[in-house]
XYZ file of C-alpha atoms in Angstrom:
622
model
C -21.051 1.333 16.361
C -23.539 3.855 17.635
C -21.428 6.722 18.858
C -21.794 10.055 20.238
C -20.946 14.356 18.952
C -20.992 17.277 21.166
C -22.985 19.683 19.056
C -25.677 17.414 17.680
C -27.284 16.047 20.823
C -30.766 16.984 22.012
C -31.188 17.985 25.659
C -32.058 15.078 27.927
C -35.649 15.054 29.100
C -35.857 16.069 32.784
C -32.152 15.466 33.137
C -30.425 15.661 36.450
C -27.116 17.332 37.192
C -25.020 17.993 34.122
C -21.600 16.324 34.140
C -18.405 18.284 33.737
C -14.792 17.676 32.888
C -14.176 16.599 36.428
C -11.775 17.185 39.273
C -8.167 17.269 38.155
C -6.703 17.398 41.610
C -3.366 15.700 42.253
C -3.592 13.087 44.961
C -0.573 11.235 43.630
C 0.002 7.709 42.422
C -0.542 4.756 44.666
C 2.564 2.738 45.346
C 3.592 -0.210 43.203
C 2.499 -3.411 44.840
C 1.829 -7.028 44.027
C -1.449 -8.665 43.051
C -2.348 -9.906 46.506
C -5.254 -12.078 47.583
C -6.532 -9.106 49.554
C -6.418 -6.831 46.494
C -8.190 -9.403 44.339
C -10.882 -9.825 46.972
C -11.225 -6.052 47.240
C -11.755 -5.708 43.501
C -14.215 -8.589 43.422
C -16.025 -7.155 46.416
C -16.373 -3.836 44.651
C -18.002 -5.489 41.667
C -20.357 -7.534 43.828
C -21.235 -4.518 45.950
C -21.976 -2.497 42.836
C -24.204 -5.238 41.487
C -26.046 -5.478 44.805
C -26.645 -1.743 44.892
C -27.871 -1.852 41.307
C -30.306 -4.625 42.199
C -31.534 -2.610 45.168
C -32.365 0.210 42.783
C -34.974 -1.844 40.890
C -37.947 -0.317 42.771
C -36.940 3.104 41.372
C -37.412 1.722 37.873
C -40.862 0.444 38.691
C -41.813 3.809 40.191
C -41.340 5.562 36.873
C -44.611 4.146 35.620
C -43.374 3.714 32.047
C -44.112 0.445 30.306
C -40.936 -1.351 29.248
C -40.157 -2.573 25.753
C -37.387 -4.832 27.108
C -35.378 -5.588 30.221
C -32.386 -3.670 28.862
C -31.359 -1.472 25.962
C -27.771 -1.635 24.697
C -26.631 1.334 22.594
C -23.846 0.266 20.242
C -23.291 -3.123 18.607
C -19.488 -3.207 18.809
C -17.547 -5.702 20.908
C -18.477 -4.278 24.329
C -22.140 -4.111 23.303
C -22.149 -7.676 22.029
C -20.519 -8.959 25.213
C -22.975 -7.093 27.457
C -25.916 -8.292 25.350
C -24.675 -11.881 25.448
C -24.497 -11.751 29.258
C -28.002 -10.351 29.552
C -29.475 -12.824 27.080
C -27.744 -15.775 28.756
C -29.513 -14.808 31.973
C -32.875 -14.766 30.197
C -33.250 -11.013 29.881
C -34.878 -9.439 26.820
C -32.561 -6.950 25.151
C -32.908 -4.301 22.441
C -29.558 -3.822 20.680
C -29.454 -0.477 18.870
C -26.965 1.007 16.451
C -26.977 3.821 13.898
C -25.190 1.579 11.384
C -26.622 -1.277 9.282
C -26.178 -4.934 10.116
C -23.027 -5.123 7.999
C -21.141 -3.298 10.769
C -22.024 -5.702 13.586
C -18.905 -6.022 15.722
C -17.819 -2.436 15.169
C -14.158 -1.476 15.298
C -13.116 -4.795 16.815
C -13.772 -6.520 13.489
C -11.060 -4.379 11.843
C -8.492 -4.952 14.569
C -5.327 -7.033 14.567
C -6.835 -8.999 17.448
C -4.081 -8.313 19.965
C -4.835 -9.246 23.562
C -2.857 -8.600 26.739
C -2.325 -11.679 28.920
C -0.049 -12.134 31.916
C 1.893 -15.374 32.503
C 0.047 -17.151 29.714
C 0.755 -20.551 28.221
C 2.066 -18.816 25.098
C 4.473 -16.718 27.137
C 5.786 -19.746 28.988
C 6.232 -21.579 25.673
C 8.434 -18.693 24.475
C 10.485 -18.745 27.682
C 8.989 -15.477 28.980
C 8.846 -15.078 32.748
C 5.911 -12.836 33.592
C 3.940 -12.243 36.754
C 0.982 -10.196 38.020
C 3.394 -8.112 40.074
C 5.507 -7.240 37.032
C 2.421 -6.469 34.954
C 1.037 -4.151 37.631
C 4.408 -2.412 37.923
C 4.374 -1.849 34.160
C 0.761 -0.669 34.154
C 1.344 1.914 36.887
C 4.574 3.150 35.296
C 2.751 3.544 31.989
C -0.574 4.966 33.199
C 0.908 7.664 35.434
C -2.338 8.105 37.373
C -2.154 11.548 39.018
C -5.682 12.942 39.206
C -7.087 12.091 42.604
C -6.333 8.366 42.858
C -7.300 8.299 46.550
C -10.042 10.928 46.276
C -13.484 9.434 45.530
C -14.207 12.585 43.517
C -10.977 12.383 41.547
C -10.877 11.645 37.846
C -8.493 8.719 38.402
C -10.193 7.204 41.449
C -12.338 4.693 39.566
C -9.896 4.471 36.673
C -7.226 3.143 39.037
C -9.649 0.609 40.500
C -10.608 -0.577 37.016
C -6.940 -0.904 36.116
C -6.336 -3.100 39.171
C -9.350 -5.244 38.344
C -8.287 -5.548 34.699
C -4.721 -6.640 35.468
C -6.175 -9.247 37.834
C -8.479 -10.374 35.011
C -5.632 -10.536 32.481
C -3.547 -12.484 34.996
C -6.370 -14.855 35.817
C -9.524 -16.001 34.080
C -9.353 -13.882 30.910
C -7.488 -16.447 28.824
C -9.404 -19.491 30.067
C -12.734 -17.684 29.621
C -11.967 -16.789 26.011
C -10.384 -20.149 25.251
C -13.542 -21.801 26.536
C -15.424 -19.775 23.927
C -13.185 -21.167 21.190
C -10.668 -18.312 20.859
C -7.050 -19.270 20.116
C -3.816 -17.348 19.697
C -0.753 -17.335 17.485
C 2.008 -18.955 19.591
C 4.624 -16.200 19.128
C 3.928 -13.406 21.620
C 4.583 -9.873 20.374
C 6.501 -7.210 22.261
C 4.696 -3.873 21.927
C 5.452 -0.588 23.723
C 8.888 -1.537 25.008
C 9.055 1.631 27.044
C 11.213 4.553 28.032
C 14.240 2.877 29.573
C 13.493 2.403 33.296
C 12.103 -0.674 35.026
C 9.362 1.246 36.816
C 8.609 3.572 33.911
C 6.548 3.245 30.771
C 6.290 0.058 28.768
C 6.084 -3.713 28.793
C 9.037 -5.345 30.527
C 8.276 -8.542 28.608
C 6.276 -9.509 25.495
C 2.523 -9.663 26.245
C 0.844 -8.955 22.880
C -1.067 -12.128 21.945
C -2.372 -12.087 18.365
C -5.698 -13.879 18.044
C -5.751 -16.675 15.464
C -8.292 -15.144 13.096
C -7.503 -11.554 14.239
C -10.348 -9.205 15.207
C -13.188 -11.164 13.562
C -12.287 -14.186 15.686
C -12.571 -12.095 18.861
C -16.015 -10.881 17.800
C -17.265 -14.254 16.547
C -18.198 -16.093 19.778
C -20.212 -13.154 21.093
C -21.903 -12.460 17.772
C -22.926 -16.126 17.579
C -24.447 -16.013 21.043
C -26.314 -12.791 20.359
C -27.646 -14.061 17.023
C -28.771 -17.278 18.677
C -30.556 -15.249 21.350
C -32.204 -13.177 18.607
C -33.606 -16.370 17.075
C -34.981 -17.310 20.492
C -36.621 -13.912 20.894
C -34.403 -12.670 23.721
C -32.562 -10.102 21.573
C -34.035 -7.704 19.039
C -31.689 -5.890 16.678
C -32.537 -2.267 15.953
C -30.183 -1.309 13.118
C -30.206 2.255 11.758
C -31.591 3.492 15.083
C -29.562 6.548 16.096
C -29.951 7.530 19.720
C -30.305 11.293 20.125
C -31.431 11.403 23.745
C -31.428 9.377 26.944
C -34.871 9.555 28.508
C -34.656 10.531 32.177
C -37.648 10.097 34.500
C -37.479 10.997 38.160
C -33.685 11.046 38.086
C -33.420 7.587 36.506
C -32.641 6.711 32.910
C -35.694 4.864 31.641
C -35.071 4.613 27.918
C -33.802 6.212 24.744
C -35.239 8.192 21.870
C -33.872 9.181 18.520
C -34.007 8.990 14.754
C -34.536 6.101 12.392
C -32.118 6.439 9.481
C -32.888 5.303 5.959
C -31.976 1.675 5.189
C -28.466 1.097 3.909
C -26.839 -1.788 2.063
C -23.370 -0.257 2.451
C -20.537 -2.714 2.955
C -18.817 -2.964 6.323
C -16.855 0.166 7.160
C -18.244 2.277 4.333
C -19.709 5.633 5.304
C -23.506 5.583 5.474
C -26.122 8.294 5.051
C -27.676 10.228 7.897
C -31.034 10.762 6.190
C -33.807 10.511 8.801
C -36.990 8.638 7.867
C -38.664 8.409 11.257
C -38.231 8.598 15.008
C -38.543 6.245 17.954
C -38.727 6.040 21.715
C -37.973 2.832 23.599
C -38.178 2.142 27.330
C -36.311 -0.230 29.625
C -35.167 -0.197 33.250
C -31.528 -0.430 32.153
C -29.611 1.329 29.375
C -25.998 0.359 28.636
C -24.005 2.782 26.478
C -21.268 1.023 24.485
C -20.813 3.550 21.712
C -17.047 3.870 21.275
C -14.842 6.927 21.093
C -14.095 9.978 18.965
C -11.358 8.808 16.588
C -13.136 9.668 13.321
C -14.257 13.084 14.545
C -11.116 15.151 13.931
C -12.757 18.325 15.221
C -13.485 16.637 18.537
C -9.988 15.135 18.647
C -8.439 18.573 18.165
C -10.823 20.164 20.682
C -9.626 17.752 23.374
C -5.980 17.622 22.251
C -3.692 18.193 25.284
C -0.937 20.804 25.345
C 1.529 18.149 26.525
C 1.375 16.556 23.060
C 2.146 19.819 21.300
C -0.123 21.523 18.776
C -2.770 19.261 17.207
C -1.777 18.120 13.712
C -3.365 19.952 10.821
C -3.416 16.717 8.838
C -4.193 13.273 10.223
C -5.242 9.980 8.707
C -8.137 8.135 10.304
C -7.737 4.729 11.864
C -11.434 4.066 12.480
C -14.646 4.201 10.380
C -16.673 7.412 10.126
C -19.288 6.197 12.617
C -16.759 6.565 15.466
C -17.997 10.103 15.949
C -18.284 10.663 19.706
C -22.005 11.506 19.710
C -23.053 9.477 22.721
C -20.501 11.064 25.031
C -22.217 14.448 24.918
C -25.684 12.883 24.912
C -24.868 10.913 28.066
C -23.284 13.955 29.673
C -26.503 15.901 29.088
C -28.354 13.148 30.912
C -26.108 13.753 33.931
C -23.146 11.497 33.233
C -19.689 12.723 34.161
C -16.931 12.766 31.537
C -13.402 12.569 32.945
C -9.940 12.669 31.396
C -11.145 13.901 27.983
C -7.602 15.060 27.166
C -6.203 11.533 27.306
C -6.071 9.872 23.925
C -4.043 7.342 21.960
C -2.973 8.094 18.413
C -0.297 6.381 16.362
C 2.706 7.950 14.709
C 3.265 5.424 11.907
C 0.163 6.009 9.770
C 0.001 5.419 6.021
C -2.522 6.796 3.570
C -4.459 3.766 2.381
C -4.183 3.408 -1.402
C -7.490 1.467 -1.336
C -9.556 3.239 1.359
C -12.711 1.833 2.911
C -13.748 4.849 4.988
C -12.944 8.566 4.579
C -9.284 9.396 5.216
C -8.590 5.714 5.861
C -5.175 5.207 7.420
C -3.238 2.021 8.123
C -0.609 1.757 10.827
C 2.777 0.141 10.416
C 3.559 -2.051 13.424
C 7.341 -1.742 13.208
C 10.160 -3.855 14.510
C 13.105 -2.092 16.174
C 15.536 -1.530 13.273
C 14.283 1.294 11.004
C 15.929 4.672 11.587
C 13.437 7.384 12.540
C 13.877 10.979 11.400
C 11.811 14.125 11.715
C 10.576 16.089 8.701
C 13.943 17.868 8.430
C 15.930 14.668 8.534
C 17.089 14.848 12.151
C 17.228 11.498 13.894
C 15.007 11.067 16.945
C 16.641 10.007 20.200
C 15.456 7.592 22.900
C 12.672 6.760 23.640
C 11.504 7.779 20.158
C 12.497 4.441 18.650
C 10.149 2.225 16.626
C 7.940 0.225 18.985
C 9.029 1.901 22.239
C 6.940 4.881 23.370
C 4.067 5.935 21.114
C 2.907 9.109 22.846
C 6.368 10.449 23.639
C 7.212 10.097 19.956
C 3.929 11.789 19.026
C 4.903 14.787 21.155
C 8.368 14.861 19.602
C 6.866 14.921 16.113
C 4.375 17.713 16.807
C 7.157 19.747 18.474
C 8.925 19.937 15.109
C 6.070 21.959 13.643
C 5.331 19.299 11.041
C 2.664 16.603 10.902
C 4.862 13.815 9.572
C 8.146 12.009 10.095
C 10.237 9.432 8.210
C 11.430 5.870 8.501
C 14.618 5.208 6.553
C 15.071 1.491 6.208
C 15.987 -1.379 3.895
C 14.037 -4.004 2.004
C 15.524 -6.579 4.371
C 14.140 -4.773 7.404
C 10.765 -4.077 5.794
C 10.312 -7.719 4.779
C 10.987 -9.045 8.283
C 9.833 -6.285 10.592
C 6.871 -4.467 9.051
C 3.369 -5.595 9.896
C 0.192 -3.649 9.165
C -2.656 -3.057 11.567
C -6.061 -4.409 10.685
C -7.691 -7.739 9.992
C -7.982 -6.961 6.272
C -4.219 -6.350 6.026
C -3.361 -9.760 7.483
C -5.254 -12.311 5.365
C -3.008 -15.166 6.513
C -3.848 -14.678 10.195
C -7.450 -13.584 9.586
C -8.229 -16.543 7.318
C -6.183 -18.926 9.470
C -4.091 -19.862 6.436
C -0.984 -21.614 7.773
C 0.752 -21.956 4.399
C 0.303 -18.264 3.632
C 1.537 -17.426 7.131
C 4.669 -19.542 6.664
C 5.405 -17.735 3.405
C 6.442 -14.721 5.506
C 9.680 -16.623 6.161
C 10.912 -16.338 2.559
C 9.072 -13.342 1.123
C 7.730 -9.923 1.979
C 4.066 -10.297 2.979
C 1.868 -9.347 0.027
C -0.092 -6.543 1.799
C 3.166 -4.830 2.769
C 4.617 -5.221 -0.713
C 1.425 -3.707 -2.194
C 1.765 -0.664 0.038
C 5.396 -0.323 -1.001
C 4.434 -0.466 -4.662
C 1.143 1.484 -4.581
C 1.166 3.592 -1.430
C 1.915 7.269 -1.862
C 4.010 7.414 1.321
C 6.818 5.123 0.084
C 10.039 6.113 -1.658
C 12.256 3.317 -3.016
C 15.762 3.916 -4.383
C 18.999 2.099 -5.138
C 21.202 4.666 -3.398
C 20.977 7.444 -0.840
C 21.098 10.435 -3.228
C 18.142 9.007 -5.162
C 16.299 8.321 -1.903
C 16.737 11.888 -0.624
C 15.645 13.307 -3.974
C 12.497 11.162 -3.795
C 11.754 12.214 -0.208
C 12.001 15.898 -1.057
C 9.888 15.449 -4.168
C 7.184 13.584 -2.227
C 6.666 16.341 0.346
C 7.603 19.302 -1.834
C 9.342 20.825 1.190
C 12.967 20.084 0.219
C 13.824 19.764 3.903
C 16.168 16.766 3.745
C 19.872 17.514 3.326
C 21.748 14.622 1.712
C 25.062 15.213 3.471
C 23.484 15.476 6.928
C 21.309 12.384 6.463
C 24.298 10.430 5.188
C 26.365 11.497 8.213
C 23.734 10.230 10.667
C 23.180 6.915 8.878
C 26.895 6.216 8.571
C 27.405 7.005 12.269
C 24.727 4.463 13.177
C 26.140 1.916 10.719
C 29.580 2.048 12.404
C 27.921 0.895 15.651
C 26.902 -2.387 13.992
C 30.478 -3.685 13.767
C 30.588 -4.941 17.381
C 28.157 -6.933 19.534
C 28.102 -3.958 21.925
C 27.407 -0.278 21.326
C 26.541 3.104 22.793
C 23.676 3.612 20.316
C 20.437 3.004 22.226
C 18.548 1.803 19.169
C 21.247 -0.705 18.275
C 21.151 -1.887 21.887
C 17.413 -2.416 21.404
C 18.021 -4.481 18.280
C 20.463 -6.698 20.197
C 17.923 -6.991 23.013
C 15.187 -7.986 20.561
C 17.406 -10.631 18.983
C 17.826 -12.177 22.442
C 14.075 -12.954 22.457
C 13.253 -16.020 20.299
C 9.909 -14.578 19.222
C 11.546 -11.492 17.729
C 14.312 -13.522 16.117
C 11.757 -15.774 14.446
C 9.303 -13.202 13.188
C 9.890 -9.548 14.033
C 13.572 -8.515 13.916
C 15.992 -8.572 11.007
C 19.578 -9.500 11.692
C 21.645 -6.437 12.575
C 23.086 -4.867 9.443
C 24.173 -1.531 8.025
C 21.405 0.586 6.488
C 23.762 1.404 3.600
C 24.667 -2.235 2.999
C 23.868 -2.690 -0.700
C 23.067 -6.349 -0.085
C 20.139 -5.374 2.175
C 18.612 -2.943 -0.311
C 16.964 -1.291 -1.967
C 16.729 1.666 0.390
C 13.230 2.651 1.469
C 11.894 5.845 3.034
C 8.383 5.900 4.456
C 6.537 9.122 5.239
C 4.672 8.530 8.481
C 1.457 10.410 9.283
C -0.386 10.826 12.583
C -3.208 8.263 12.702
C -6.192 8.804 15.007
C -7.359 5.843 17.039
C -8.475 5.599 20.679
C -10.137 7.692 23.360
C -8.572 6.933 26.756
C -10.931 9.067 28.848
C -14.716 8.953 28.916
C -17.749 8.362 31.096
C -16.799 7.686 34.687
C -18.140 4.352 35.928
C -17.892 2.417 39.157
C -16.761 -1.208 39.298
C -20.174 -2.450 38.191
C -20.187 -0.200 35.130
C -22.754 2.268 36.463
C -22.330 5.780 35.077
C -21.630 8.345 37.790
C -22.858 11.920 37.913
C -20.820 15.041 38.734
C -21.144 14.403 42.465
C -19.958 10.809 42.167
C -23.349 9.135 42.581
C -24.524 6.425 40.168
C -27.296 7.409 37.791
C -30.085 4.912 38.260
C -30.545 2.655 35.236
C -27.475 3.887 33.311
C -24.359 1.835 32.550
C -21.455 2.220 30.144
C -18.702 -0.038 28.828
C -15.903 -0.078 26.294
C -14.159 2.948 24.830
C -16.957 5.385 25.705
C -16.141 4.641 29.366
C -12.377 4.874 28.864
C -12.386 1.053 28.891
C -13.601 1.252 32.477
C -13.826 3.979 35.104
C -13.327 6.797 32.636
C -9.712 5.958 31.872
C -8.254 2.637 33.034
C -5.146 3.225 30.908
C -4.291 6.554 32.456
C -2.139 8.575 30.071
C -0.775 5.676 28.015
C -1.458 2.103 27.045
C 0.560 -1.098 27.203
C -1.155 -2.226 23.973
C -3.295 -5.321 23.526
C -5.533 -3.787 26.178
C -8.235 -2.092 24.091
C -10.105 -5.195 22.939
C -9.548 -6.673 26.377
C -10.964 -3.559 27.999
C -14.110 -3.884 25.862
C -14.428 -7.545 26.797
C -13.944 -6.957 30.512
C -16.077 -3.832 30.892
C -18.802 -5.212 28.624
C -18.987 -8.407 30.642
C -18.961 -6.485 33.929
C -21.740 -4.088 32.886
C -23.797 -6.924 31.415
C -23.589 -8.991 34.573
C -24.367 -6.011 36.790
C -27.393 -5.227 34.629
C -28.552 -8.835 35.045
C -28.507 -8.339 38.812
C -30.214 -4.959 38.507
C -33.123 -6.459 36.560
C -33.599 -9.520 38.740
C -37.205 -10.161 39.664
């Protein structure tokens, strides 16, 4: 996807007010409430009002005097960009779709994803006996997001983020599933339970399973929108501009009227592979509407560290990268120089269970383990983490606990039995059964360790396999070269946990979580091994996995109103400029707040891309 970097952007031509990091005032969280008819109407009214205002701004476009090359320019051909382009093309608008990458990367990061989507009270949930509701989902979202930066202040960083969150939960509780199903998208019937939270009903986490894995994973989420955009290209409504890197938003009379930048040399690189930045020409294109859908900063470690918040401890010196190299953050700074306001830049989402990929596609390529609840989690010195730092419970709290140790890694100590049942790997390419819709291969997970996981165990440099604990500890210390793990102390902690397995009740919070998971049929079927002792020889061999910090998502970004219009530092929409997807914090500059409920990133691209596309249709109406 076309993305944006702070230090490589050209100044915007005749730009207006420069954005800033925004107001961080504390106006407090709004109270937890249900999804009422009034609230739904309020959210819908906000979108319609935004679209009407955008349409009213059309005369300003005409006043610029510049001839237009299209009705709209979309910068970034990832999921949000494809959705916005599809909406514009369906309404008969002519669209230029630009990206710095070659055609092989159409679909962007979404193609590589596991395809998880957040639904509320879905058919799949009801099939699994899950009782969900919009009220419960909103309670979970607020407890997780922790909005605290001016929720009721129109100038606050969380003002529009909170409104986008409300609108998104309404969407996920309503038409989201039927809309996607109507486009041919289907889901694996067992609903996953991600981010189980910190232990209180109104705190962080999902009270119930809501993670719906798309049948076909990420490529199947991209497919219906790619098909529509390609069909529109054949009809002349969409023109692809691959290898067109935007370096500047053109601003005329206070309105964004186009883009300019560099044409990069052609590339036949495979999807995800790093491409050259050799410039062979330049361009300038004009349109009354520009939609920025350029993604986040996950591959730009310098930018990640620059925005790293103190609350997560010191930034890791070593991280693996969960996204291709083109996720570089360039368009954030470029849009800011054109007047756009960036808010919540310190909010980000990185995983704690990263593996070095033994067969990398992009530089520093990392793969995440999606763990079940049973592996024991230790810091670099072999000290067991306490609640909520349990596999699958609270990602960012655990991240802070790891960085507080002064080391960049931690350990799972587990068994072959647990690994075979509970480990899944992020990414479409790591799940060929789901991605290729191969039912027989999927069913083989019942009687054998999935092949991608077994390959990582056998080939990955982060795995230690041993027949007994002394051998395991020796392998762990050899792998890191730090000799930090003490055999006697590790044995004491594992044996203490193992004694808690003897009864169906316990004081060990993690063992309680295992029992809780086994009460959910979906976990019993596919994601949780039967409770057993780690040192049970029949469950072996023993396995230790070194876990690295893996970069992934930007939760803050360009502040947008409910029609996707980018706002300036004073809170006014910039005429002609929209943003969607990760570059906009998945809506409003941070719809997730501080933390995510998972399954909400692809959905945020879908929702914000559709919203911006539809608003741009209204804005360009004759």
